[in-house]
Structure formats: structure tokens, C-alpha cells
Tab-separated table of C-alpha atoms in Angstrom:
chain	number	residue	atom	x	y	z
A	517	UNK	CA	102.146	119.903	73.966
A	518	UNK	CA	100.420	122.957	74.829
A	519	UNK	CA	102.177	126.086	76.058
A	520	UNK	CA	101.420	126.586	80.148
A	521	UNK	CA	99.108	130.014	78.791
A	522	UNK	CA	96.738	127.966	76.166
A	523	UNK	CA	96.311	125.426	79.226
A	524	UNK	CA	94.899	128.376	81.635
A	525	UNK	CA	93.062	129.710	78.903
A	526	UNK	CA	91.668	126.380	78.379
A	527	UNK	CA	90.511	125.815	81.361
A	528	UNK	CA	88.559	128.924	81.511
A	529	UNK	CA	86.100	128.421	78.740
A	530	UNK	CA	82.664	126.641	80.113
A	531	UNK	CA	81.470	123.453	81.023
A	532	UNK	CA	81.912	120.300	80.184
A	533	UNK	CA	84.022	121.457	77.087
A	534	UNK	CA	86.688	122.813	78.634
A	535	UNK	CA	87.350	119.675	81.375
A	536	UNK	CA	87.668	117.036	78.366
A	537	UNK	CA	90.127	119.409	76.590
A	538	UNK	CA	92.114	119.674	79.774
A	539	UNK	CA	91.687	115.522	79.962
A	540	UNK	CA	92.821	115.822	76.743
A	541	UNK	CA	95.359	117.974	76.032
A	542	UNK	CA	97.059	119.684	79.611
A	543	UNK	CA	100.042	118.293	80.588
A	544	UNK	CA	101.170	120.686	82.538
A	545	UNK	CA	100.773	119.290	86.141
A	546	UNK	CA	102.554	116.365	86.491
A	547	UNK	CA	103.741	113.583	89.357
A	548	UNK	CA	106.947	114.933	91.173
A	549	UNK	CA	108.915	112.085	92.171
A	550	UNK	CA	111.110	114.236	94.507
A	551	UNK	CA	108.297	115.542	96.394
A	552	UNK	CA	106.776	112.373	96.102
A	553	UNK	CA	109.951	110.669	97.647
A	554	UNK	CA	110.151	113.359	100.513
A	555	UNK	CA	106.014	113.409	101.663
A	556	UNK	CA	106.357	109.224	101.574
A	557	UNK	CA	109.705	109.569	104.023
A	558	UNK	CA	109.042	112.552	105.880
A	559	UNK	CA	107.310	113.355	108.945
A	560	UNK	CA	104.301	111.534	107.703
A	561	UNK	CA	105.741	108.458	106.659
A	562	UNK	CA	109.006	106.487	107.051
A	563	UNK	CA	112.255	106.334	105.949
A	564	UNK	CA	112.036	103.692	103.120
A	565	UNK	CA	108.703	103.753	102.228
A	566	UNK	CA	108.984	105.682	99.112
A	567	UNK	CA	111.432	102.337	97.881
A	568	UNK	CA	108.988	99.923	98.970
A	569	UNK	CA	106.566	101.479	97.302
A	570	UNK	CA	108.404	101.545	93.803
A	571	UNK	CA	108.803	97.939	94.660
A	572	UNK	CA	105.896	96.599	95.550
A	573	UNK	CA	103.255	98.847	93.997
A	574	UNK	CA	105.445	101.197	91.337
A	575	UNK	CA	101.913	102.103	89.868
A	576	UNK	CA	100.008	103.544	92.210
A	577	UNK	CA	100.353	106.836	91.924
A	578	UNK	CA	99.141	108.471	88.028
A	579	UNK	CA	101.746	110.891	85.826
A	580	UNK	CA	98.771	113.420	85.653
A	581	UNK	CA	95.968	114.457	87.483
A	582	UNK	CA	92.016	114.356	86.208
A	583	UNK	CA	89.990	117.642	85.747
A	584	UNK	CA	85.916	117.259	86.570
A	585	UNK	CA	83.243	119.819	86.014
A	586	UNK	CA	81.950	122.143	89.294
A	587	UNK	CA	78.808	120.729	87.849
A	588	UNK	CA	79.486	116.880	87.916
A	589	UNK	CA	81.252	117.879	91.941
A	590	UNK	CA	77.846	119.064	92.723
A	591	UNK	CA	75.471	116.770	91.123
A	592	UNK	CA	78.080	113.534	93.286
A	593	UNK	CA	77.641	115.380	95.783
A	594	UNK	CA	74.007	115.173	95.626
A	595	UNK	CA	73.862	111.843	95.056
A	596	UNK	CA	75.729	110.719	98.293
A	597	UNK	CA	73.056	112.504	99.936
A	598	UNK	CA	70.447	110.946	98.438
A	599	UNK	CA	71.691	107.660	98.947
A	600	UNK	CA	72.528	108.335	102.367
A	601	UNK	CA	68.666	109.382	102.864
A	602	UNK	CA	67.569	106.451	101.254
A	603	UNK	CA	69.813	104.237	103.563
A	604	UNK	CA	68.555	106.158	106.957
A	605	UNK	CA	64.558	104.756	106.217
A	606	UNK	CA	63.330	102.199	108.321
A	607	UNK	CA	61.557	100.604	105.485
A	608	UNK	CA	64.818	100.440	103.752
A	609	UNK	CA	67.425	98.898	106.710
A	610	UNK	CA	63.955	96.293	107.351
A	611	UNK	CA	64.267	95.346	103.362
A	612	UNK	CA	68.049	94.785	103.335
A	613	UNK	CA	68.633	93.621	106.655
A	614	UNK	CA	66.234	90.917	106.346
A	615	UNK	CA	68.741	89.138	103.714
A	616	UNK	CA	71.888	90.090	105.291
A	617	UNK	CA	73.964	87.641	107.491
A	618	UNK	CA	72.841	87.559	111.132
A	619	UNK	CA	76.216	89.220	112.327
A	620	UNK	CA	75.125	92.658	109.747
A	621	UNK	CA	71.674	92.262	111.927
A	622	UNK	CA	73.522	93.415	115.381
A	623	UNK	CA	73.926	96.943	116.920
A	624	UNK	CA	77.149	97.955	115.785
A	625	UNK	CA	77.033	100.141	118.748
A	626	UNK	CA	76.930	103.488	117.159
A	627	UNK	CA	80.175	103.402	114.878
A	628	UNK	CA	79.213	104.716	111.085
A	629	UNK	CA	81.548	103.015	109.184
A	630	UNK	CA	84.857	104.636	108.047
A	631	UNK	CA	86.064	105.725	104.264
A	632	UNK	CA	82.980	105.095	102.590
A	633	UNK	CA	83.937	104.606	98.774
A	634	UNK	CA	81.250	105.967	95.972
A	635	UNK	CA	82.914	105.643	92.872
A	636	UNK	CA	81.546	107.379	89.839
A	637	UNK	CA	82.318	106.951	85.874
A	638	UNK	CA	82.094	110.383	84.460
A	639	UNK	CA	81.932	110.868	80.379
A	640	UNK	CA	80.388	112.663	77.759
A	641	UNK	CA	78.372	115.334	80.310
A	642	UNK	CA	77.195	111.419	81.751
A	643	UNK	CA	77.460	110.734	84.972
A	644	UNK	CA	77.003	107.161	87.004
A	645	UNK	CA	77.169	105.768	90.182
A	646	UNK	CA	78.862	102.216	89.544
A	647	UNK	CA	79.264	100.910	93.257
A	648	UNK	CA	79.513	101.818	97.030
A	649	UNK	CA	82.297	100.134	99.187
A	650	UNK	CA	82.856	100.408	102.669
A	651	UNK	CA	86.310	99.123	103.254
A	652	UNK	CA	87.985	101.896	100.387
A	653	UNK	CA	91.549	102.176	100.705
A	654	UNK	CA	93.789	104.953	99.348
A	655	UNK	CA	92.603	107.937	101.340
A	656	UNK	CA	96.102	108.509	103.123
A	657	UNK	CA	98.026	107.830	99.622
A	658	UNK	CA	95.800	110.740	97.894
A	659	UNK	CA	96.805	112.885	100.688
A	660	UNK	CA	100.566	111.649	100.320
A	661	UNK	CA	99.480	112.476	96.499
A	662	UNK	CA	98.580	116.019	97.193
A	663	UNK	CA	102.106	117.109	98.386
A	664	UNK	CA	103.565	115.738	95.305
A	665	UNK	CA	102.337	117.561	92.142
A	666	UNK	CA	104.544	119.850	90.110
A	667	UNK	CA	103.132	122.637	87.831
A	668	UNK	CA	105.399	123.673	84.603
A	669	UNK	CA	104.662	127.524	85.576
A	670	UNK	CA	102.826	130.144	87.805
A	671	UNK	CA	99.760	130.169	85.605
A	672	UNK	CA	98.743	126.386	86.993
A	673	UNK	CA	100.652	126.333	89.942
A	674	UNK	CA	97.699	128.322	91.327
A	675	UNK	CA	95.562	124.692	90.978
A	676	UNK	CA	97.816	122.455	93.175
A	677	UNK	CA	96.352	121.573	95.961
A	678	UNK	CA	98.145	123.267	99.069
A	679	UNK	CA	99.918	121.648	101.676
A	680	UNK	CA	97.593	123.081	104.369
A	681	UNK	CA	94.901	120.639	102.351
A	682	UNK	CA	96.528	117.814	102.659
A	683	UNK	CA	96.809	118.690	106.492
A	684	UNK	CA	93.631	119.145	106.674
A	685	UNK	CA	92.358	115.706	105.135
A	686	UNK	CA	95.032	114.239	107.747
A	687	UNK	CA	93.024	115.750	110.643
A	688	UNK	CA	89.720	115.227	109.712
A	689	UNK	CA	91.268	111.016	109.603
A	690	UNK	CA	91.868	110.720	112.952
A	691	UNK	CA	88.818	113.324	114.071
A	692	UNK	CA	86.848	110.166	111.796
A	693	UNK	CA	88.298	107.442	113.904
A	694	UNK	CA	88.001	109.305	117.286
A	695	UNK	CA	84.348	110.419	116.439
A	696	UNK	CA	83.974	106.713	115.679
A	697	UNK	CA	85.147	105.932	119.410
A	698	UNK	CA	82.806	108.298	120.924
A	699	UNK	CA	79.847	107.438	119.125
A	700	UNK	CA	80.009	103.574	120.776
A	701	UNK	CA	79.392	105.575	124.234
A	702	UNK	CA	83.221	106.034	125.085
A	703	UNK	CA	83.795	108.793	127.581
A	704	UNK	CA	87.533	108.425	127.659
A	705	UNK	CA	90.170	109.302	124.877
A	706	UNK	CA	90.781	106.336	122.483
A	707	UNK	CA	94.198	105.247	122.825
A	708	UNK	CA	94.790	102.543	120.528
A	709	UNK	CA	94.135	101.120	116.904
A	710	UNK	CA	94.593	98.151	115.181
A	711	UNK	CA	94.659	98.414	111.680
A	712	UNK	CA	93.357	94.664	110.611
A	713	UNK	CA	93.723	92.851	107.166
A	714	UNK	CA	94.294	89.360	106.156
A	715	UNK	CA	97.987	88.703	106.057
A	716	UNK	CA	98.951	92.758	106.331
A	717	UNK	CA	102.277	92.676	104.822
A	718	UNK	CA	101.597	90.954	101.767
A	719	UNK	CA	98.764	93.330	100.593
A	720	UNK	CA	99.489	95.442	97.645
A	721	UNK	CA	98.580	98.663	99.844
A	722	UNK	CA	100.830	97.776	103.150
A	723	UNK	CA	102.628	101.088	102.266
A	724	UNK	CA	99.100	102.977	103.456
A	725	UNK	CA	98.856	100.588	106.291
A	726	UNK	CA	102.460	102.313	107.119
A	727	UNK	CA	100.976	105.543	106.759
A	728	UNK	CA	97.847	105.419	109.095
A	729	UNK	CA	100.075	104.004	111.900
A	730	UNK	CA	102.730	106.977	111.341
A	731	UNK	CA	99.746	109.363	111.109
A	732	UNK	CA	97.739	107.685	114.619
A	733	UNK	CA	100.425	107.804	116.438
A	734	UNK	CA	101.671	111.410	115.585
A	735	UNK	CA	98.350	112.105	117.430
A	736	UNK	CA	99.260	109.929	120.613
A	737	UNK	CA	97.397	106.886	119.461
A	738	UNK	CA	99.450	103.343	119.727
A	739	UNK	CA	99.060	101.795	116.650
A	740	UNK	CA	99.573	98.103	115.056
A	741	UNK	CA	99.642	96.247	112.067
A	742	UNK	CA	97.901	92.699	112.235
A	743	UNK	CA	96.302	89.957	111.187
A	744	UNK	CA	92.666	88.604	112.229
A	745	UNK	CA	94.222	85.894	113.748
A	746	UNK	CA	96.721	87.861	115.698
A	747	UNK	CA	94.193	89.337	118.768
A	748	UNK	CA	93.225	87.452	122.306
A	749	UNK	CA	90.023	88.138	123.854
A	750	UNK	CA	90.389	88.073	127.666
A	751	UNK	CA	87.585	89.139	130.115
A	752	UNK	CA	85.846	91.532	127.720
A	753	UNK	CA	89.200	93.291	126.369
A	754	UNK	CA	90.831	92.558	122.865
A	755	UNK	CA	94.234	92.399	123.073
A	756	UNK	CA	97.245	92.557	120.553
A	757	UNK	CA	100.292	91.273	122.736
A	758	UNK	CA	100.151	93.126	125.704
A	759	UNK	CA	98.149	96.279	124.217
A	760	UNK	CA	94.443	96.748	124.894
A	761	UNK	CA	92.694	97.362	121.624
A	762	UNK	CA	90.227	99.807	122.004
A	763	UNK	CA	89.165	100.253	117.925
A	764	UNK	CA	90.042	98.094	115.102
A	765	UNK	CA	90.680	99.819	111.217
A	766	UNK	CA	88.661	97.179	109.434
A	767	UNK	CA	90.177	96.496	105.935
A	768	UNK	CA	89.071	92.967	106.054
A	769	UNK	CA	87.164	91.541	102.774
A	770	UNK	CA	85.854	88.969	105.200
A	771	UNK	CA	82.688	91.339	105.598
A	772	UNK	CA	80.865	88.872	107.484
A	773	UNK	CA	83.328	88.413	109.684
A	774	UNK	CA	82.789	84.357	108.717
A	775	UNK	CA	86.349	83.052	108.358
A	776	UNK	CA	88.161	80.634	110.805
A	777	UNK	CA	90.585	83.496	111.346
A	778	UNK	CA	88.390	86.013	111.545
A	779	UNK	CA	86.742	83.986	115.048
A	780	UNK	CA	88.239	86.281	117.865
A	781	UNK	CA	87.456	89.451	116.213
A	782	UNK	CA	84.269	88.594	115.539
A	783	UNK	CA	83.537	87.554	118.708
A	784	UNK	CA	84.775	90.691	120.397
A	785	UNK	CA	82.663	92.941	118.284
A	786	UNK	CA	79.433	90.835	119.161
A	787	UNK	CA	80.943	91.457	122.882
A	788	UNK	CA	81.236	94.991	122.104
A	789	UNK	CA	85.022	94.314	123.430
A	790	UNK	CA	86.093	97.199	120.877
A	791	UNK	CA	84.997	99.293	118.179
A	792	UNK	CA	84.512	97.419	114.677
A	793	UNK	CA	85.311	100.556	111.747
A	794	UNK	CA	84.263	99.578	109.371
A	795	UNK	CA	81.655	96.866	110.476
A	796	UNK	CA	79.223	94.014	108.915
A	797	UNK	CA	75.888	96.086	108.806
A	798	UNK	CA	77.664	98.777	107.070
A	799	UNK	CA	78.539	96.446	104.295
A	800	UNK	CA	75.317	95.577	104.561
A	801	UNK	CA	73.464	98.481	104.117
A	802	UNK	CA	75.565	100.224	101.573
A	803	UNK	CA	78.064	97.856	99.889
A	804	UNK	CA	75.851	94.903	98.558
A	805	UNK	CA	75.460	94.756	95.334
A	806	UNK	CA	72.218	94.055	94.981
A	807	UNK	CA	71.120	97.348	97.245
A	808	UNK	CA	71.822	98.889	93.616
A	809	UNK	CA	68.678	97.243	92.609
A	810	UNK	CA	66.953	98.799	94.849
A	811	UNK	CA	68.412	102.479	94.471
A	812	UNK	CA	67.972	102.821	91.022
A	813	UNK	CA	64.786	101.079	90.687
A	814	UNK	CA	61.718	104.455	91.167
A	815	UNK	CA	59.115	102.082	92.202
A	816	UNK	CA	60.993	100.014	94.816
A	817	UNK	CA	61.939	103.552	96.005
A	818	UNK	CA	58.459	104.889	95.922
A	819	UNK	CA	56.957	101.939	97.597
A	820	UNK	CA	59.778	102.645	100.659
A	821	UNK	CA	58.580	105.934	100.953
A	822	UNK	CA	61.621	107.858	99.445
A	823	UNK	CA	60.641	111.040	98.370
A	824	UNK	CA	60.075	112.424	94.828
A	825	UNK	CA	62.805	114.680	94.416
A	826	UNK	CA	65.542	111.771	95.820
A	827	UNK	CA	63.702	109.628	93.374
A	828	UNK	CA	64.808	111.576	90.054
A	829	UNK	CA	68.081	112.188	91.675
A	830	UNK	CA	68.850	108.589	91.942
A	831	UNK	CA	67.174	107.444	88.579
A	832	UNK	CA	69.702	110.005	87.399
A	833	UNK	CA	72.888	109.438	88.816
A	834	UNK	CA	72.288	105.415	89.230
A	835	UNK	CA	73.059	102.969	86.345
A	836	UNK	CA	69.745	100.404	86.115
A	837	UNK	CA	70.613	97.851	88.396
A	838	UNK	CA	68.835	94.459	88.520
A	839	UNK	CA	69.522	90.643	90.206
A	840	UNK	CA	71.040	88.258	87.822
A	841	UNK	CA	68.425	85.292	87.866
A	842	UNK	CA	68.129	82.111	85.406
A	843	UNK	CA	65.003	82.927	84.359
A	844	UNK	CA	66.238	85.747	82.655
A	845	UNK	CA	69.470	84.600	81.364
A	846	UNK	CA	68.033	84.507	77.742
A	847	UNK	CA	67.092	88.530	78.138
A	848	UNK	CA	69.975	89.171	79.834
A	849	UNK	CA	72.761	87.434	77.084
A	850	UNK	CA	70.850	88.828	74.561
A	851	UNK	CA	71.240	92.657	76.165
A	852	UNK	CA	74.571	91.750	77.471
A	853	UNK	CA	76.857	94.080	75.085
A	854	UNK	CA	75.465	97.346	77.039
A	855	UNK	CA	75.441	95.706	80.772
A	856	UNK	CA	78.191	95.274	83.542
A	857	UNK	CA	78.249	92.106	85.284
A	858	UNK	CA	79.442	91.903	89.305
A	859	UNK	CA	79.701	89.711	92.483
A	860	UNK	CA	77.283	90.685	94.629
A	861	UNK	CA	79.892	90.547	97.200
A	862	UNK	CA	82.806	91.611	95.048
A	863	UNK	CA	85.682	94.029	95.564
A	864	UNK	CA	88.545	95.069	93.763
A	865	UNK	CA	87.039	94.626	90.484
A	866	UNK	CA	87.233	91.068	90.964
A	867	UNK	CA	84.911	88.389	88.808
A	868	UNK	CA	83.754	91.225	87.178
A	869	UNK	CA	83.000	91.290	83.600
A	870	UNK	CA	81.717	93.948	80.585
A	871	UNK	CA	79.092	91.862	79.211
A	872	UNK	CA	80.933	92.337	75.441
A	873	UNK	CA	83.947	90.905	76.887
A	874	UNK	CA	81.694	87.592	78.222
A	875	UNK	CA	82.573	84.161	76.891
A	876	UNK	CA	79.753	81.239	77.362
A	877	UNK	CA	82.245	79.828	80.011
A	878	UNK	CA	82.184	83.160	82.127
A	879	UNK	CA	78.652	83.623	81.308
A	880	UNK	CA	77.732	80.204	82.971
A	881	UNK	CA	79.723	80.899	86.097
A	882	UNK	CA	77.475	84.298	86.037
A	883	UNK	CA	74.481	82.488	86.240
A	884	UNK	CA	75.395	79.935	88.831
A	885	UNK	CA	77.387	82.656	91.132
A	886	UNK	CA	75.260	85.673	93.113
A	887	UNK	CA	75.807	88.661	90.009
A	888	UNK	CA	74.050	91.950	89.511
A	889	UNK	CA	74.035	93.250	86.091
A	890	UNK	CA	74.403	97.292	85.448
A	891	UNK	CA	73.820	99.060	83.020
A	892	UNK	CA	76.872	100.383	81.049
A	893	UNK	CA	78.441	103.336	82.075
A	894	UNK	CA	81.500	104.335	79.899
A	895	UNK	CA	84.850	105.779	82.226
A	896	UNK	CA	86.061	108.844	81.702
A	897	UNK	CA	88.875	109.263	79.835
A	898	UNK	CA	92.590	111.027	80.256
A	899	UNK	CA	95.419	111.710	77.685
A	900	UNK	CA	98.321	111.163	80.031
A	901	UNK	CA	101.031	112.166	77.106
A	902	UNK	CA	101.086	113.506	73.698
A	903	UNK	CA	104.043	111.377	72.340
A	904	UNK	CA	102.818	109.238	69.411
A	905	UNK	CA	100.870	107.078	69.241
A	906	UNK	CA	99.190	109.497	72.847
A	907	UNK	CA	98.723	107.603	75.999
A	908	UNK	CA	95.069	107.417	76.902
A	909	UNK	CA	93.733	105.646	79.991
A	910	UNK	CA	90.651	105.624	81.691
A	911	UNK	CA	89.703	106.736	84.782
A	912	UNK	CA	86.876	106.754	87.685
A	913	UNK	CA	86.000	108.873	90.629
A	914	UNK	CA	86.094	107.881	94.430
A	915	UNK	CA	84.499	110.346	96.863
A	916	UNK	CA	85.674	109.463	100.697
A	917	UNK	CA	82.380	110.019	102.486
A	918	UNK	CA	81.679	109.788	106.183
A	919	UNK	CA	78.556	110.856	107.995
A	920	UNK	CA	76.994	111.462	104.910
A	921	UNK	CA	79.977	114.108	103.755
A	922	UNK	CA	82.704	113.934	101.374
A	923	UNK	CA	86.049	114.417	102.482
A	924	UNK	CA	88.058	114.195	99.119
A	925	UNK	CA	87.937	112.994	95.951
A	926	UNK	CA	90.158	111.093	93.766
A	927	UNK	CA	90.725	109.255	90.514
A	928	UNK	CA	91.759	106.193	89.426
A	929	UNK	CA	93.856	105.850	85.952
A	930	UNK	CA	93.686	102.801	84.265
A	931	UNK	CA	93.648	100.523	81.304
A	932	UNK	CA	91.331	97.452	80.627
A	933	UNK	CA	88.306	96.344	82.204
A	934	UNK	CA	88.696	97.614	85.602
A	935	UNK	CA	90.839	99.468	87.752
A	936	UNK	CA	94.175	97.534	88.570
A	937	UNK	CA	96.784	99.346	89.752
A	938	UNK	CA	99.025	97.501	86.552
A	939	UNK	CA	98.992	100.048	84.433
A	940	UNK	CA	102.432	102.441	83.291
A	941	UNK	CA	100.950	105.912	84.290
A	942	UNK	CA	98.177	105.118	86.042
A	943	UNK	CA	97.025	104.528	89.670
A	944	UNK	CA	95.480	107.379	92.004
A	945	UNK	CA	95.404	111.209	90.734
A	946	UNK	CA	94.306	114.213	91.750
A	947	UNK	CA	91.269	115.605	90.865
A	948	UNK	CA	90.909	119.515	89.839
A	949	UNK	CA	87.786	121.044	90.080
A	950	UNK	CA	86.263	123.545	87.277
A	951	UNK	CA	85.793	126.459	88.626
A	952	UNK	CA	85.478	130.594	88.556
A	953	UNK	CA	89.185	130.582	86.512
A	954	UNK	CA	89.722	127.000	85.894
């Protein structure tokens, strides 16, 4: 293990070089389970949580945090922008629109669409955009996170991110979900929010359904827990019990809003009853797979009228995205080894397969199912100890993005072929930025 001094000196040399050594070789800032236990059971969460989290979900939160370049920051940065440009054209809402479901075609009446998720694989000074999603959880754990790191000494401490940050991140939450509320034309304060998900307290992130309602109604918003079924829509008003819901957290993977349960809620967003956060056209627009196909393809882009310059951004940042199709299944097994295979309306990693991994079973249910296929983008990777054999797990990149911005990033330790949440040391981690001394 390095001494605390060689890991600040280490993370002063340049570039690229000096992140993968810290990926490799700091251990220095670590997970503090104390702090961790107080932040989860404080004033910003419960007493018990921190138990039901070791219980339920005792890997979600990594030993160690990830170190990216100043350089990658900016050029993800960049990207959301571009793809945010890209999304705002006419020509480009008309294309995708026209195949979405008819619900995805209403006005959503001015909401954005809350905790955007781009997540990136960074390695070897490469760079890729592997998906959007617009239901991404774990923006209230990573600020949880943030209060609970522990440097060895003074030389690293420096790098923690303050508590004032995760304060911040906190605030700019429910200025998100108020902004959202205004936007639909509300002149009065929103009051309430129902944070929505299929069966609630049997999800493997309930603890951060916990968390937003402590955290909405520290700030004088009534909050619930519930499930799609668990609303009554009464003379234009949504109603949990006998609270008026004026905006509903959407964490839903019914995007569509199509299930049997799913009936009232849908019905009072096409009523504009309440606010929908995130909402079908969203999904949509941004979280489709097969919009991929359309970002990282230069002569789609060109013939939508996207600019030059947002054209070589995207061809650089986007892995080559294209529709699986049976007519070119013999191409595509044949080239499978360096491709990424997904559900166009996956989530979680789900039915999602590295083409080397593919069996003629899997491959089959490919073809007959509604994939994409990306082009191979290797994760990062992050030495999480230096016992022997050394722990090494891989990791993404999520940037929380609203209106176009980024609000924070984290990563995402893990082994296998996707993230899991599974995996002894892994789950969410802070991300430290290279930087003038770092």
C-alpha cells in the first residue's frame, strides 16, 4: 500500500497517467461505516435505515472511490450538451416521436423529466456513452455517500467532498422537483409528492425512497410512498388517501404507463390531474435504445440538421449504435465478439448481453426480441485493495443531468457483465476529479 505522500504526489503528475495509477494503486480514501451509519440515521434519514440497508442492499455503497481526468469531466460534459441539442430539433422529436407509444406523443405539460442518467465507460484515455435513462436512481444515496468518506491523512483529506456539497446537491433536488411544478403553469407552492414504483417496499433501493421523503418533507412538502395502484382520481385531483397529489416521483419501469396498475395514473397525467416526473415522452426522446442509432450515426445527424461541430462530438463520445434486424444476423454473429447487445426498452442491465458471452440460445432470443447492438466499450477499471491476489472491479460513470446540466457524478463498482449491486466492495462511489493538485 502506498504511503498517504506517494498518493498526493501521484495524483499530481498529468493526465490520464496519473488517474489510472490512483485507480490503481490509492487506497487512501476509503468508506466510513460510522459516518456512513450517522448521515443514513441522522437528520437526513431515519433511525434504522443504516440496518436496513446492510440488510437489504449491504452492497451498495463501494470501499473506495473512482478518480477521472478534468479532461474526460469536460469532454461528458460536452457530450450531454450535445445530445441535449440534438434532442431539442424538431426534425429529431418528429423522427422519434413518430414510433413512440401514443401516450410519449402528449404534452407533458412542461415538466423536463427528473435525474436524467448518462452513463459513461471510461478506459484507456477512451471514452463512451453506453446509454441514457430517465428514471436513474441513486442520486440521494451518492449524496448520503458524500458525508461518509474517510481519508488516512491531511494530504487527501483535502479531496473529500465537503459537507456543504452534499447540502448543496440536496437543495438543488427539491429546487428540481419544484421547478418541475412550476414549469406545468403552477402559480402556487407544490405541496405534495408521491414517490411511485411498482410494489415500493420490495425494491432493492426502498432505502432512497426513505430518503427523498425525509428530504421533501424537511422542506414542507408531504410526502408518500406508493404503489401505481394505490391513487383515486376524483373530479380532476389525484389522490393518495385523503392527500391531494399535486406531483408524482416517477420511478416506474412501466414507461408507457401500459400496465393494468398503472390505469389511474395514467389517466391523471393525460388529465393533467398532476405533474408526471419523470414522464413517457421523456423516455421517449432520450431513453430508447434505438435513439442511439440515431446519435451516433453522422449522416442521420446531418440529414436532421445537427450541426458539424455536435456531429464530431457525438461520433466521438457515442459507441456505433445500430437496430438489431434478421437480415443482418449473419453480419452481426459474425462481428459479435466486439458488440454489446440491449433491450431496446431495457433497464437495469437486464437481457443484456457482451456479444462474446452469447450462446446460440441467447442469440436467437436477440433476434426475435427488439435489441440494439453497440459497439464495445471496455469499463474502467479500480483496484479496490492490494491484498493478494488485488481486488479489481470495474466501474462506470453516471452524470445526474437536468435541464441540460449535470448535477453530480458518480460511479458504479462492479464485477461481471453489468452493474449489479452483488458485488463485495462495490456499489456507488465517489468520483474525484483531476485537477490543479490532484
Amino acid at each position: 500500500m502506498p504511503d498517504p505522500a506517494s498518493c498526493f504526489t501521484i495524483a499530481a503528475l498529468p493526465g490520464a497517467t496519473s488517474v489510472q495509477t490512483l485507480n490503481d494503486q490509492c487506497f487512501c480514501i476509503s468508506l466510513d461505516e460510522d459516518a456512513l451509519r450517522a448521515a443514513l440515521e441522522s437528520a437526513i434519514g431515519q433511525p434504522g435505515l443504516f440496518e436496513l440497508v446492510r440488510e437489504r442492499c449491504p452492497y451498495l455503497f463501494a470501499a473506495r472511490p473512482v478518480f477521472v481526468s478534468q479532461t474526460h469531466m469536460a469532454q461528458m460534459a460536452r457530450l450531454v450538451r450535445a445530445v441535449e441539442s440534438v434532442v431539442a430539433l424538431p426534425a429529431y422529436r418528429e423522427e422519434v416521436l413518430a414510433n413512440a407509444p401514443d401516450i410519449a406523443r402528449r404534452d407533458p405539460g412542461g415538466a423536463l423529466g427528473v435525474f436524467f442518467g448518462y452513463d459513461f465507460h471510461v478506459a484507456d484515455g477512451r471514452l463512451g456513452l453506453i446509454e441514457i435513462n430517465t428514471n436513474a436512481g441513486g442520486a440521494m444515496l451518492n449524496a448520503v455517500l458524500a458525508r461518509a468518506q474517510r481519508a488516512c491523512c491531511p494530504a487527501v483529506e483535502e479531496f473529500l467532498p465537503s459537507p456543504p456539497s452534499a447540502d448543496a446537491l440536496e437543495l438543488r433536488i427539491v429546487t428540481m422537483f419544484r421547478g418541475e411544478w412550476a414549469r406545468c403553469g403552477h402559480t402556487r407552492a407544490l405541496r405534495s409528492i408521491a414517490i411511485v414504483d411498482e410494489a415500493p417496499e420490495q425494491q432493492y433501493l426502498y432505502p432512497e425512497f426513505l430518503l427523498f421523503q425525509q428530504l421533501f418533507e424537511r422542506h414542507g412538502l408531504r410526502a408518500v410512498i406508493a404503489g401505481p395502484a394505490d391513487f383515486v382520481l376524483k373530479d380532476g385531483v389525484l389522490w393518495h388517501g385523503g392527500l391531494a397529489i399535486d406531483l408524482v416521483y416517477n420511478r416506474l419501469t412501466d414507461f408507457a404507463l401500459d400496465e393494468a396498475a398503472s390505469a389511474t395514473l395514467r389517466a391523471a397525467y393525460l388529465e393533467h390531474a398532476m405533474v408526471l416526473t419523470p414522464h413517457p415522452q421523456a423516455h421517449a426522446l432520450y431513453a430508447d435504445k434505438r435513439n442511439l442509432a440515431i446519435l451516433s450515426d453522422p449522416a442521420r445527424l446531418e440529414a436532421l440538421g445537427v450541426p458539424a461541430a455536435t456531429r464530431e462530438a457525438l461520433a466521438a463520445g457515442i459507441p456505433r449504435t445500430e437496430v438489431v434486424r434478421p437480415e443482418h444476423a449473419e453480419r452481426l454473429w459474425r462481428e459479435r465478439r466486439g458488440l454489446f447487445f440491449k433491450p431496446r426498452a431495457g433497464f437495469g442491465s437486464r437481457a443484456a448481453y457482451r456479444g462474446d458471452k452469447l450462446t446460440q440460445r441467447v442469440w436467437q432470443e436477440i433476434l426475435a426480441g427488439d435489441y440494439v447492438a453497440q459497439a464495445l466499450v471496455q469499463p474502467g477499471l479500480r483496484t479496490i485493495s492490494d491484498a493478494q491476489p488485488a481486488q479489481v472491479l470495474k466501474f462506470d460513470l453516471r452524470h445526474y443531468v437536468y435541464d441540460g446540466a449535470v448535477q453530480w457524478t458518480a460511479a458504479r463498482l462492479y464485477q461481471g457483465q453489468t452493474t449489479n449491486f452483488r458485488t463485495p466492495g462495490g456499489g456507488f462511489a465517489p468520483v474525484y476529479q483531476e485537477a490543479a493538485g490532484l
